[in-house]
XYZ file of C-alpha atoms in Angstrom:
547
model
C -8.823 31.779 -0.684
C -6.205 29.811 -1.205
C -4.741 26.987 1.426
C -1.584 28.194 3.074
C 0.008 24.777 3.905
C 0.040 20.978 2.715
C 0.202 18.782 6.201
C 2.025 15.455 5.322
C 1.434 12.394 4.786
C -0.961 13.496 1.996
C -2.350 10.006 2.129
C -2.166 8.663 5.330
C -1.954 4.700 5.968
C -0.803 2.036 3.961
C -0.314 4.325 0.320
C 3.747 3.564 -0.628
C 5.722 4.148 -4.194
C 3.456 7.168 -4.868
C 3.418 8.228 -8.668
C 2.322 11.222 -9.666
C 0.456 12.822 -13.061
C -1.076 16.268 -13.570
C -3.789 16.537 -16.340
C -5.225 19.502 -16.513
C -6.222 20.844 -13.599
C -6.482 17.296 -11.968
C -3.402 15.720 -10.284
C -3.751 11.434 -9.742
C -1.462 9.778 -7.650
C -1.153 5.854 -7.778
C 0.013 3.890 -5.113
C 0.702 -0.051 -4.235
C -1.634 -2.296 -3.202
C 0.675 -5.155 -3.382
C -1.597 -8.219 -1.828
C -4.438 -6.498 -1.493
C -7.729 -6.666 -4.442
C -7.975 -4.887 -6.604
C -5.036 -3.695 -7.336
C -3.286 -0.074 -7.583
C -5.108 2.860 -5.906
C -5.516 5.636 -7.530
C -6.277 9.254 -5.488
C -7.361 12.563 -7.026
C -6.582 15.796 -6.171
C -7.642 19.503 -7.741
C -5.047 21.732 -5.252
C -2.656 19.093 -3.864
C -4.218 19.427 -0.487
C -7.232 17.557 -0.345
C -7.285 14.194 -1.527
C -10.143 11.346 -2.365
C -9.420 8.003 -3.475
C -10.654 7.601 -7.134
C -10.579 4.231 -8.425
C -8.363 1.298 -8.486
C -8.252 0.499 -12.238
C -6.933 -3.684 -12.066
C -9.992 -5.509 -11.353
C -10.468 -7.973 -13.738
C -8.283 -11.436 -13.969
C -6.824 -10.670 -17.533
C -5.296 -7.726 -15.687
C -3.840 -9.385 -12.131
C -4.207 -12.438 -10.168
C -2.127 -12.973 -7.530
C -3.554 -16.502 -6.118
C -0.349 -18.141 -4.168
C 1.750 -14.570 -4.104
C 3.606 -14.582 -0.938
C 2.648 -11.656 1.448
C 4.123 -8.027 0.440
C 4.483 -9.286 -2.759
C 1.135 -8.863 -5.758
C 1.398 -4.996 -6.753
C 4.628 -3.150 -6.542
C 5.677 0.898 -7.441
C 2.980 1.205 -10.313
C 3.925 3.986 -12.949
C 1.552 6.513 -14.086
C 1.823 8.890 -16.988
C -0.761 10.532 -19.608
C 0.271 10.823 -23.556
C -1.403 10.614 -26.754
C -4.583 10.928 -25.222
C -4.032 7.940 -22.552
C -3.567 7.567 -19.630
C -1.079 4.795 -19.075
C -0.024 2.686 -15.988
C 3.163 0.291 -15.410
C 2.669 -2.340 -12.760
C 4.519 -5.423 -11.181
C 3.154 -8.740 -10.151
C 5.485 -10.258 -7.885
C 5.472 -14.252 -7.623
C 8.302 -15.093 -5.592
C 10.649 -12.762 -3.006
C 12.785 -14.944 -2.591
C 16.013 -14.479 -0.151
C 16.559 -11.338 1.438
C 20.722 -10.113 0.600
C 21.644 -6.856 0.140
C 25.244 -5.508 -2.062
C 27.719 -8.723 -2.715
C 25.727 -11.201 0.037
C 25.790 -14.715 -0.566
C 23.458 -16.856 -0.685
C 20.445 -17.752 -3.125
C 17.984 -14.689 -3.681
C 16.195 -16.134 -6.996
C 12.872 -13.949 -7.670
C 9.657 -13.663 -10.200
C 8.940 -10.132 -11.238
C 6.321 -9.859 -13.994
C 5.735 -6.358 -15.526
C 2.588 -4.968 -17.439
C 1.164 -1.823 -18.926
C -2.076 -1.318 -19.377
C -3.634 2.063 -20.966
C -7.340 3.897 -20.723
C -8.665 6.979 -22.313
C -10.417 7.494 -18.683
C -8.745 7.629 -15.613
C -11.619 5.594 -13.519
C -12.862 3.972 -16.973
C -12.277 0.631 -18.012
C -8.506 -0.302 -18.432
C -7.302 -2.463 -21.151
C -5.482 -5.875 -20.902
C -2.142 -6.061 -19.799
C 0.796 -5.723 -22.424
C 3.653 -8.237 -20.870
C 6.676 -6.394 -20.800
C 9.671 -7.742 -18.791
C 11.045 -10.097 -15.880
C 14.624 -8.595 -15.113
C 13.560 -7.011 -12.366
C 11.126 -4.565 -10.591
C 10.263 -1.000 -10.061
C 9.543 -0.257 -14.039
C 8.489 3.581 -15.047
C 7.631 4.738 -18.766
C 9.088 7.810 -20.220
C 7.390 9.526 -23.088
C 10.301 11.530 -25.008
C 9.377 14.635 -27.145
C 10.477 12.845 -29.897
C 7.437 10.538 -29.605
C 9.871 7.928 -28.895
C 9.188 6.011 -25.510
C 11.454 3.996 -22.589
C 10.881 1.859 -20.347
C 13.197 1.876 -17.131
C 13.575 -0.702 -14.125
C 15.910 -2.072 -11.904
C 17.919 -4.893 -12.887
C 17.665 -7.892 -10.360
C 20.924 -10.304 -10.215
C 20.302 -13.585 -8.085
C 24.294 -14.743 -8.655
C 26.107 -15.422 -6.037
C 28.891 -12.235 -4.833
C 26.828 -10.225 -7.119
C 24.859 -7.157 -6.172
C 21.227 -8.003 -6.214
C 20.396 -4.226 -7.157
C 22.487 -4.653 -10.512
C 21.549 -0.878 -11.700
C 18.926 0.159 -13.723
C 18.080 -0.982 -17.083
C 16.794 1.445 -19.917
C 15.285 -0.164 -23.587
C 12.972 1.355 -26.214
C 9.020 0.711 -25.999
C 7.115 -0.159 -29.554
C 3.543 0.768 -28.405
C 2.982 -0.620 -32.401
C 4.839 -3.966 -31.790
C 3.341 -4.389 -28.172
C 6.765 -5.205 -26.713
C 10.369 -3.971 -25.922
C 12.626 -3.462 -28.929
C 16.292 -2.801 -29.237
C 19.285 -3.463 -26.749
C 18.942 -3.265 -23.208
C 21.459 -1.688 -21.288
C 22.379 -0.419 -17.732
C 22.411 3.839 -17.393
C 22.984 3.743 -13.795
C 24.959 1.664 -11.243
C 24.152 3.581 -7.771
C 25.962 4.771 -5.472
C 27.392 3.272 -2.338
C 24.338 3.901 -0.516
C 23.189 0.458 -2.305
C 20.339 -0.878 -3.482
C 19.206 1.391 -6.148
C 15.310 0.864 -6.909
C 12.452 3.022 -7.919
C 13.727 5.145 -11.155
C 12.255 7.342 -12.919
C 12.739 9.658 -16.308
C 12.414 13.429 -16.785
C 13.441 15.545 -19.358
C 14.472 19.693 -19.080
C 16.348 21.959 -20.714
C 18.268 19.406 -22.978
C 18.951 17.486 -20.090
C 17.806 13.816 -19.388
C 17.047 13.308 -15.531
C 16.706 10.260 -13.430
C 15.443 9.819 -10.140
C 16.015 6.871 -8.405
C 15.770 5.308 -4.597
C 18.357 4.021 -2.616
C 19.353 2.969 0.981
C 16.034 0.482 1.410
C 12.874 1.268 1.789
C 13.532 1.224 5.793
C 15.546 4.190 7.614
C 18.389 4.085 5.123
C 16.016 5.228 2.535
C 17.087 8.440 0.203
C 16.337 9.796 -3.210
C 19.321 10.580 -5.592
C 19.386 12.146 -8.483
C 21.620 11.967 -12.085
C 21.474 13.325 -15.050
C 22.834 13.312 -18.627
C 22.247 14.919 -22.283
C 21.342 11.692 -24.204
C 18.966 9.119 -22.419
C 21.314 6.333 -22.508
C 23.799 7.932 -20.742
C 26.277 8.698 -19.287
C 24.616 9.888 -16.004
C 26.404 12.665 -13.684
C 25.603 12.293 -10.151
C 24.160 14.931 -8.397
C 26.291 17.432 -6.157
C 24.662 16.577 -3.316
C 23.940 13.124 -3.688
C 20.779 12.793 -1.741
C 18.225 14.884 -2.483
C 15.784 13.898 -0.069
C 16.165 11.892 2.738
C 15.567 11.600 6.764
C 18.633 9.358 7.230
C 20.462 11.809 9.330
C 17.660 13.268 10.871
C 16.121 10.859 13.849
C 14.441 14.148 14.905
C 11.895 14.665 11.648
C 8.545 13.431 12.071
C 8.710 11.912 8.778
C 10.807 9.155 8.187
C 12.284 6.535 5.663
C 11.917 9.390 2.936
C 12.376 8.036 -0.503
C 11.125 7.036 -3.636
C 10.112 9.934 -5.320
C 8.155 11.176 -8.183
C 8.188 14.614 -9.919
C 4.998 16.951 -11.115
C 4.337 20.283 -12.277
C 1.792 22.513 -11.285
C 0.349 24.866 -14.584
C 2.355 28.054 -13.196
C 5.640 26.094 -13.236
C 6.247 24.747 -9.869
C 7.738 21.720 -9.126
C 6.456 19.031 -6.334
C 7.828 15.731 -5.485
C 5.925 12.977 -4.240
C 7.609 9.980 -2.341
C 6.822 7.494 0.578
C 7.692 8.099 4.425
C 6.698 6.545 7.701
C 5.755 7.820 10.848
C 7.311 5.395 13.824
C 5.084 5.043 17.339
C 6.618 7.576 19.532
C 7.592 4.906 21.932
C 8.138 1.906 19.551
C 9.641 3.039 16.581
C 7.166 0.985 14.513
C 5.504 2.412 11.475
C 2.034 0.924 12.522
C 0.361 2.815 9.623
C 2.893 1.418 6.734
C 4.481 3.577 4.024
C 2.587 6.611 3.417
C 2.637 9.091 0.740
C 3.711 13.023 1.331
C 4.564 15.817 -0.733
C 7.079 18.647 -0.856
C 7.639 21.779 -3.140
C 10.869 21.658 -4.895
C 13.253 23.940 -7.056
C 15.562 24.157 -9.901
C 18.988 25.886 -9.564
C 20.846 28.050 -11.192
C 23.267 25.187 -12.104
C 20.245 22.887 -13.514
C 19.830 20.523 -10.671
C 16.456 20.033 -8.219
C 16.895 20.376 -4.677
C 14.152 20.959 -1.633
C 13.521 24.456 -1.994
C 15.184 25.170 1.299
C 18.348 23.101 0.221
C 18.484 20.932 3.267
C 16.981 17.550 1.659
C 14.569 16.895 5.091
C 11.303 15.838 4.647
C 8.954 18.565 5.949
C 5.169 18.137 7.903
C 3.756 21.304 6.500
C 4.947 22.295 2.559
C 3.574 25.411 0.981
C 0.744 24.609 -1.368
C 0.485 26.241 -5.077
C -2.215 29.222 -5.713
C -5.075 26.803 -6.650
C -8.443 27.370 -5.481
C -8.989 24.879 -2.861
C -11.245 22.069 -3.483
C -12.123 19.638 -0.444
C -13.873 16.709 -0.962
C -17.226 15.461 1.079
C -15.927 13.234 3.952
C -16.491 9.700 3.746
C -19.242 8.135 6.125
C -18.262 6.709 9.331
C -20.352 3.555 8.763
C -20.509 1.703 6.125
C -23.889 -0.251 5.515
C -23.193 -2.768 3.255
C -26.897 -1.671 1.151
C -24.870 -1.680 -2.196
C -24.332 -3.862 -4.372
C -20.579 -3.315 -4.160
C -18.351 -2.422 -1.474
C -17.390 0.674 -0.423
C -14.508 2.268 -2.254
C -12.132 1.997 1.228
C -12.457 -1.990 1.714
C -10.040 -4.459 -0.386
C -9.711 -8.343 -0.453
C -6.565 -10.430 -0.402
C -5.661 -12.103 -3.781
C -8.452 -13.056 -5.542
C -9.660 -12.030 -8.954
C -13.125 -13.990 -8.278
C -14.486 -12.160 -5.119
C -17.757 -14.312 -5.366
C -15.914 -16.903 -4.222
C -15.003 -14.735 -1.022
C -18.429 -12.931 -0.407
C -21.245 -11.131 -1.001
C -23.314 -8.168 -1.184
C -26.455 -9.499 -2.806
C -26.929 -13.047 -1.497
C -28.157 -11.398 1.339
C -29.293 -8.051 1.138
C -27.995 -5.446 3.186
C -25.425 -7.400 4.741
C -21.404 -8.714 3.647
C -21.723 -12.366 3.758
C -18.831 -13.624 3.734
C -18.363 -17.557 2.958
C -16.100 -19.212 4.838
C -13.023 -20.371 3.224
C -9.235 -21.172 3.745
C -7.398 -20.450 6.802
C -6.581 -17.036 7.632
C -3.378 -16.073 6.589
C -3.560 -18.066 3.306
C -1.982 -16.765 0.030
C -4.923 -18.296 -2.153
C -8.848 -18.352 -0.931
C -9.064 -16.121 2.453
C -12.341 -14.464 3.237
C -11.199 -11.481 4.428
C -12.578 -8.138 3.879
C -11.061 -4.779 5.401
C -10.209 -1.333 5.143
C -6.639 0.451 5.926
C -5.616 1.998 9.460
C -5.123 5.656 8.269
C -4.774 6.850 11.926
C -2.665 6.042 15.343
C -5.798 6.302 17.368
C -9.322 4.851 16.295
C -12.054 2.269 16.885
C -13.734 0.091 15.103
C -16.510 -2.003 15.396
C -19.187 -4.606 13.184
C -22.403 -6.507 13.739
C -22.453 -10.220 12.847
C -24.804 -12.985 12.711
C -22.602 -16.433 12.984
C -23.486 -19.735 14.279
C -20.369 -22.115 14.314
C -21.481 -26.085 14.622
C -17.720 -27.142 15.280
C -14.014 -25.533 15.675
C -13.236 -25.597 12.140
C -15.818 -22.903 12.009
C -14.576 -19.183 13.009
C -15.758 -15.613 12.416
C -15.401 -11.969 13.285
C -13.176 -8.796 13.578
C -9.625 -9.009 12.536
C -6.831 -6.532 12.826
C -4.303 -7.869 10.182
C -1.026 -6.942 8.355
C -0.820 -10.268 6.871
C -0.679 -14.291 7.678
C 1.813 -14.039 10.571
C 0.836 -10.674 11.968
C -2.846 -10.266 13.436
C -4.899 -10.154 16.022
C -8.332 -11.918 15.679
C -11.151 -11.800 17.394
C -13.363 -14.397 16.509
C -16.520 -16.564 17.477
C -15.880 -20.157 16.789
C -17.350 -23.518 18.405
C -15.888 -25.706 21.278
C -16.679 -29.011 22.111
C -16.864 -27.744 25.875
C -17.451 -23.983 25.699
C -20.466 -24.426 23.088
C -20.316 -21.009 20.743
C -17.700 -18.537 22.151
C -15.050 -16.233 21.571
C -11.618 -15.715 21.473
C -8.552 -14.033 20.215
C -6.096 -15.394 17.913
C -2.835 -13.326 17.455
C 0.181 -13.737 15.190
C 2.890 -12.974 16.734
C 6.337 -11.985 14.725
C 8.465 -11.224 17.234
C 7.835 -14.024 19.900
C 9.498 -17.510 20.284
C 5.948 -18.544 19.527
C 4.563 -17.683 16.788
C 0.721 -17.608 17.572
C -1.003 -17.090 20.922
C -4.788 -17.980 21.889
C -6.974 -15.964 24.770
C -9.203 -18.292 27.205
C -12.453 -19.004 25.564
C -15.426 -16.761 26.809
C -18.876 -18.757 26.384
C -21.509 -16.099 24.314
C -25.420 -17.006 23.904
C -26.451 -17.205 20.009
C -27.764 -14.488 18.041
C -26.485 -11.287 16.926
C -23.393 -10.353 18.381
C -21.403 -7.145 18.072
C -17.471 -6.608 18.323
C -15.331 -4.014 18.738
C -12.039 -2.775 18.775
C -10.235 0.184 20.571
C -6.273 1.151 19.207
C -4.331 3.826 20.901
C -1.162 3.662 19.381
C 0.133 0.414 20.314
C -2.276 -0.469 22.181
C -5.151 -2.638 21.206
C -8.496 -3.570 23.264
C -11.517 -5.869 22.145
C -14.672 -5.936 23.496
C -17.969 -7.565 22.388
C -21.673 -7.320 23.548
C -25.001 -9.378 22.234
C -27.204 -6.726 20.261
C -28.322 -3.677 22.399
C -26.769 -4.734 26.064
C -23.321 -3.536 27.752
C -20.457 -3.900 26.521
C -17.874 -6.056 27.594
C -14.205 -5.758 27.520
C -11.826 -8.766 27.057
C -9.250 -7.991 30.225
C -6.172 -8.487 27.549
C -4.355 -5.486 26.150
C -2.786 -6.425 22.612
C 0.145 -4.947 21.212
C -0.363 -2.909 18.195
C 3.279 -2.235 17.269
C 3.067 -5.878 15.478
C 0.785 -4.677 12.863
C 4.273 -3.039 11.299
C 6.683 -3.685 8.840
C 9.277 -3.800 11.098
C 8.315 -6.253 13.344
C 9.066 -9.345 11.718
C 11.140 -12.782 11.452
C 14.178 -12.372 9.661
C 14.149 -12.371 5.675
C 10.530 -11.690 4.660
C 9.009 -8.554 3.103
C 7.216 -6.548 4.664
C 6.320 -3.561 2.755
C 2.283 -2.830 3.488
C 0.375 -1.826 6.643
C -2.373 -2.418 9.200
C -5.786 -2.920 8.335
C -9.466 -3.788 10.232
C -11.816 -5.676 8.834
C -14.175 -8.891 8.986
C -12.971 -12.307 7.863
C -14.571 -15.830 8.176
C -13.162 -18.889 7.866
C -14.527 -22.641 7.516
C -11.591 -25.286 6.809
C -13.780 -28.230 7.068
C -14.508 -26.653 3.466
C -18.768 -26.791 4.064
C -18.565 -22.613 3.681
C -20.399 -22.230 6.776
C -21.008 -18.340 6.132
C -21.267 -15.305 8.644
C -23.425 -12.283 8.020
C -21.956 -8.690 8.534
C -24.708 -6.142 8.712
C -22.661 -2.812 8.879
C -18.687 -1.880 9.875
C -17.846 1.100 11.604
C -14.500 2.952 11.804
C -13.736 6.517 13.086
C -10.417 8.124 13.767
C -10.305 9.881 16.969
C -7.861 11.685 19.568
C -5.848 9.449 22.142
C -8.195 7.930 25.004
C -6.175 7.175 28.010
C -8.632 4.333 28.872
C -10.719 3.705 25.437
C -13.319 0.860 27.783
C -14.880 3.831 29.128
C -18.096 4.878 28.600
């Protein structure tokens, strides 16, 4: 029997610039990891309902290391396609963000934008080294004509003063034989006066050459337009209607900041687009849980151009999903144990192409040791290991064996977005207090930036931690092995685990995550043992202390 409806997001939490391949009967969508190692998830799907992450296929440090890249930066809008047998993926390390200007600003806005291709025969095989391919700008896609002939697209960055910083998008000819870009490059699209035209990509149908692009931000301005021409180069027509997708005008969809699309079709001939949303709090407005990925049929008129297949361009919850015989995949485990020698597919690390550096899963077996390193929030050597919030309402909780010998010393359970949005509950080492614990939170939208709890005294040994989110609100609690648990009387505010709560100019483009981190910035690498993590989605709990 086949499923009646897709629910959106199709992958829920932090999952943004979704590109999409069918192969067969198997559809892979990659997403951004940005920061977060390794880099580029990719998630499989046989009916475009049920979803498992796969693999993430940049793992090695020929392929990406982003040591020193600023947060929201690494990993951005990979491109996947399959030709000649390969499967092939565009990426883009980003170095520096620089300013934040938007259309003819002044001001300085110089950034770094490195992009890459690698290939595989294998979707969750071994992917090759990175081919360097440009620095103009970000956002790249690779078109395979049916010619043989092959394109690479991005947008076209311009720092210059009372210039717009989205200068267009840039087309020029791939050599897969030379390794490199050949021929002129040259601009096939300027925007419109929505602004800041990113995220493009090629299609070709019926003699026509169509580009999809991104405009209005990646915030609630965001929008996908389409344009279209008969020779790749150009000159591209603008779409009647503009926008093709977008929630701009809608503050009553459940899905919002819809952009940044992607096309696919099924084997009978249906078309589905792919793009990013994000679903605010209901009472904050903050998209706690990042920029997620959704889905929604589309359909070719008459007059040649795609539009939603009811015509209205709104982003939809529920889309009708293609006669394929469903095929749900086993639900992953609640806890993980940490028995392997690898982590679980769900957890990431920040940066680092060496990971022993960070932890381990065999030093100790059966636990995550992680060795304590730089200070949280740094962009180079941060112990931190954690998994995304795919959910408004969960809890999650870890058992950790941790003696501190002085305040340089700190370990626990961190809820984290990045270095100046957290909250932290750690055990550390006072002078007066002897071992204890406390929260650290980053705070983006206060006069001061970071904010410490009183100290509560805890007897050595094994302790466990735990947290409790409800939206935007946020409860820890600890207990020593086996006794009650007890609840720290602060509540902590969620909402600033969100890209829009932030100081003015820096990117913020990922999401929340829970995890375990350690640090030790005397730099002995005092470590702290992690014996299992637990985290399970649930319904709203008006008072998640209780028993």
């Amino acid at each position: 029997m086949t499923a009646a409806v897709i629910r959106n997001p199709i992958l829920p939490g932090f999952n943004p610039d979704p590109s999409i391949v069918r192969v067969g009967e198997d559809f892979y969508v990659a997403t951004s990891t940005f920061e977060w190692f390794p880099g580029v998830q990719i998630h499989h799907s046989r009916d475009l309902v049920n979803w498992r992450l796969l693999t993430r296929p940049l793992r090695r440090a020929s392929q990406l290391n982003m040591l020193g890249d600023p947060d929201s930066c690494g990993v951005w809008a990979p491109c996947l396609t399959h030709a000649d047998g390969l499967f092939w993926l565009i990426y883009t390390d980003v170095k520096r963000y620089g300013r934040t200007t938007v259309g003819g600003a002044s001001g300085a806005s110089l950034r770094d934008f490195h992009n890459y291709l690698v290939t595989s025969p294998k979707i969750d095989g071994e992917w090759s080294d990175p081919i360097y391919m440009n620095a103009s700008g970000f956002d790249p896609s690779l078109f395979h004509d049916d010619d043989g002939r092959k394109w690479f697209v991005n947008q076209l960055w311009d720092h210059r003063p009372a210039r717009n910083r989205f200068a267009g998008i840039v087309l020029q000819e791939y050599s897969h034989e030379a390794r490199a870009l050949v021929g002129e490059r040259k601009v096939i699209f300027e925007g419109t006066a929505l602004g800041l035209t990113e995220a493009p990509h090629l299609y070709k149908r019926d003699g026509w050459y169509h580009l999809v692009t991104a405009e209005g931000g990646t915030g609630w301005n965001h929008a996908v337009t389409m344009a279209r021409s008969r020779t790749i180069d150009g000159p591209y027509e603008l779409h009647p209607d503009r926008y093709v997708l977008s929630a701009r005008h809608r503050p009553d969809s459940p899905l919002q900041r819809a952009g940044h699309a992607d096309l696919v079709e099924t084997a009978d001939g249906r078309t589905y687009a792919v793009y990013l949303c994000g679903r605010p709090l209901p009472n904050r407005g903050r998209c706690v849980l990042g920029r997620e990925t959704a889905i929604q049929e589309m359909a070719w008129g008459e007059d040649g151009w795609l539009r939603t297949t009811d015509g209205e361009g709104i982003p939809q919850f529920e889309v009708p999903a293609p006669d394929l015989p469903p095929h749900p995949w086993p639900a992953a485990p609640a806890r993980a144990d940490f028995d392997a020698p690898e982590l679980p597919i769900d957890f990431q690390w920040l940066r680092s192409p060496w990971p022993d550096e960070l932890f381990s899963l065999t030093e100790r077996p059966g636990f995550l040791r992680l060795f304590g390193r730089e200070s949280i929030g740094s962009v180079f050597r941060q112990a931190l290991v954690a998994r995304r919030q795919q959910a408004f309402c969960y809890g999650a909780a870890t058992l950790m064996e941790f003696e501190p010998e002085h305040f340089q010393q700190a370990a626990g359970l961190v809820c984290y977005y990045g270095g100046t949005k957290f909250h932290y509950l750690h055990v550390t080492h006072d002078a007066e207090w002897g071992r204890c614990l406390q929260v650290m939170s980053a705070l983006p939208d206060q006069a001061q930036g970071d904010a410490f709890t009183r100290p509560v005294p805890v007897p050595p040994g094994p302790i466990e931690l735990r947290v409790e989110v409800d939206y935007e609100r946020l409860r820890f609690g600890w207990r020593m092995a086996g006794g009650p648990w007890a609840w720290l009387p602060e509540q902590f505010d969620a909402s600033v685990l969100s890209d829009e709560a932030t100081q003015p100019g820096l990117p913020n483009f990922t999401g929340a995550f829970v995890g375990v981190a350690c640090q030790d910035t005397s730099g002995a690498r005092k470590p702290a043992d992690f014996d299992w993590f637990d985290y399970q989605e649930r319904p709203y709990r008006p008072d998640p202390t209780a028993p």
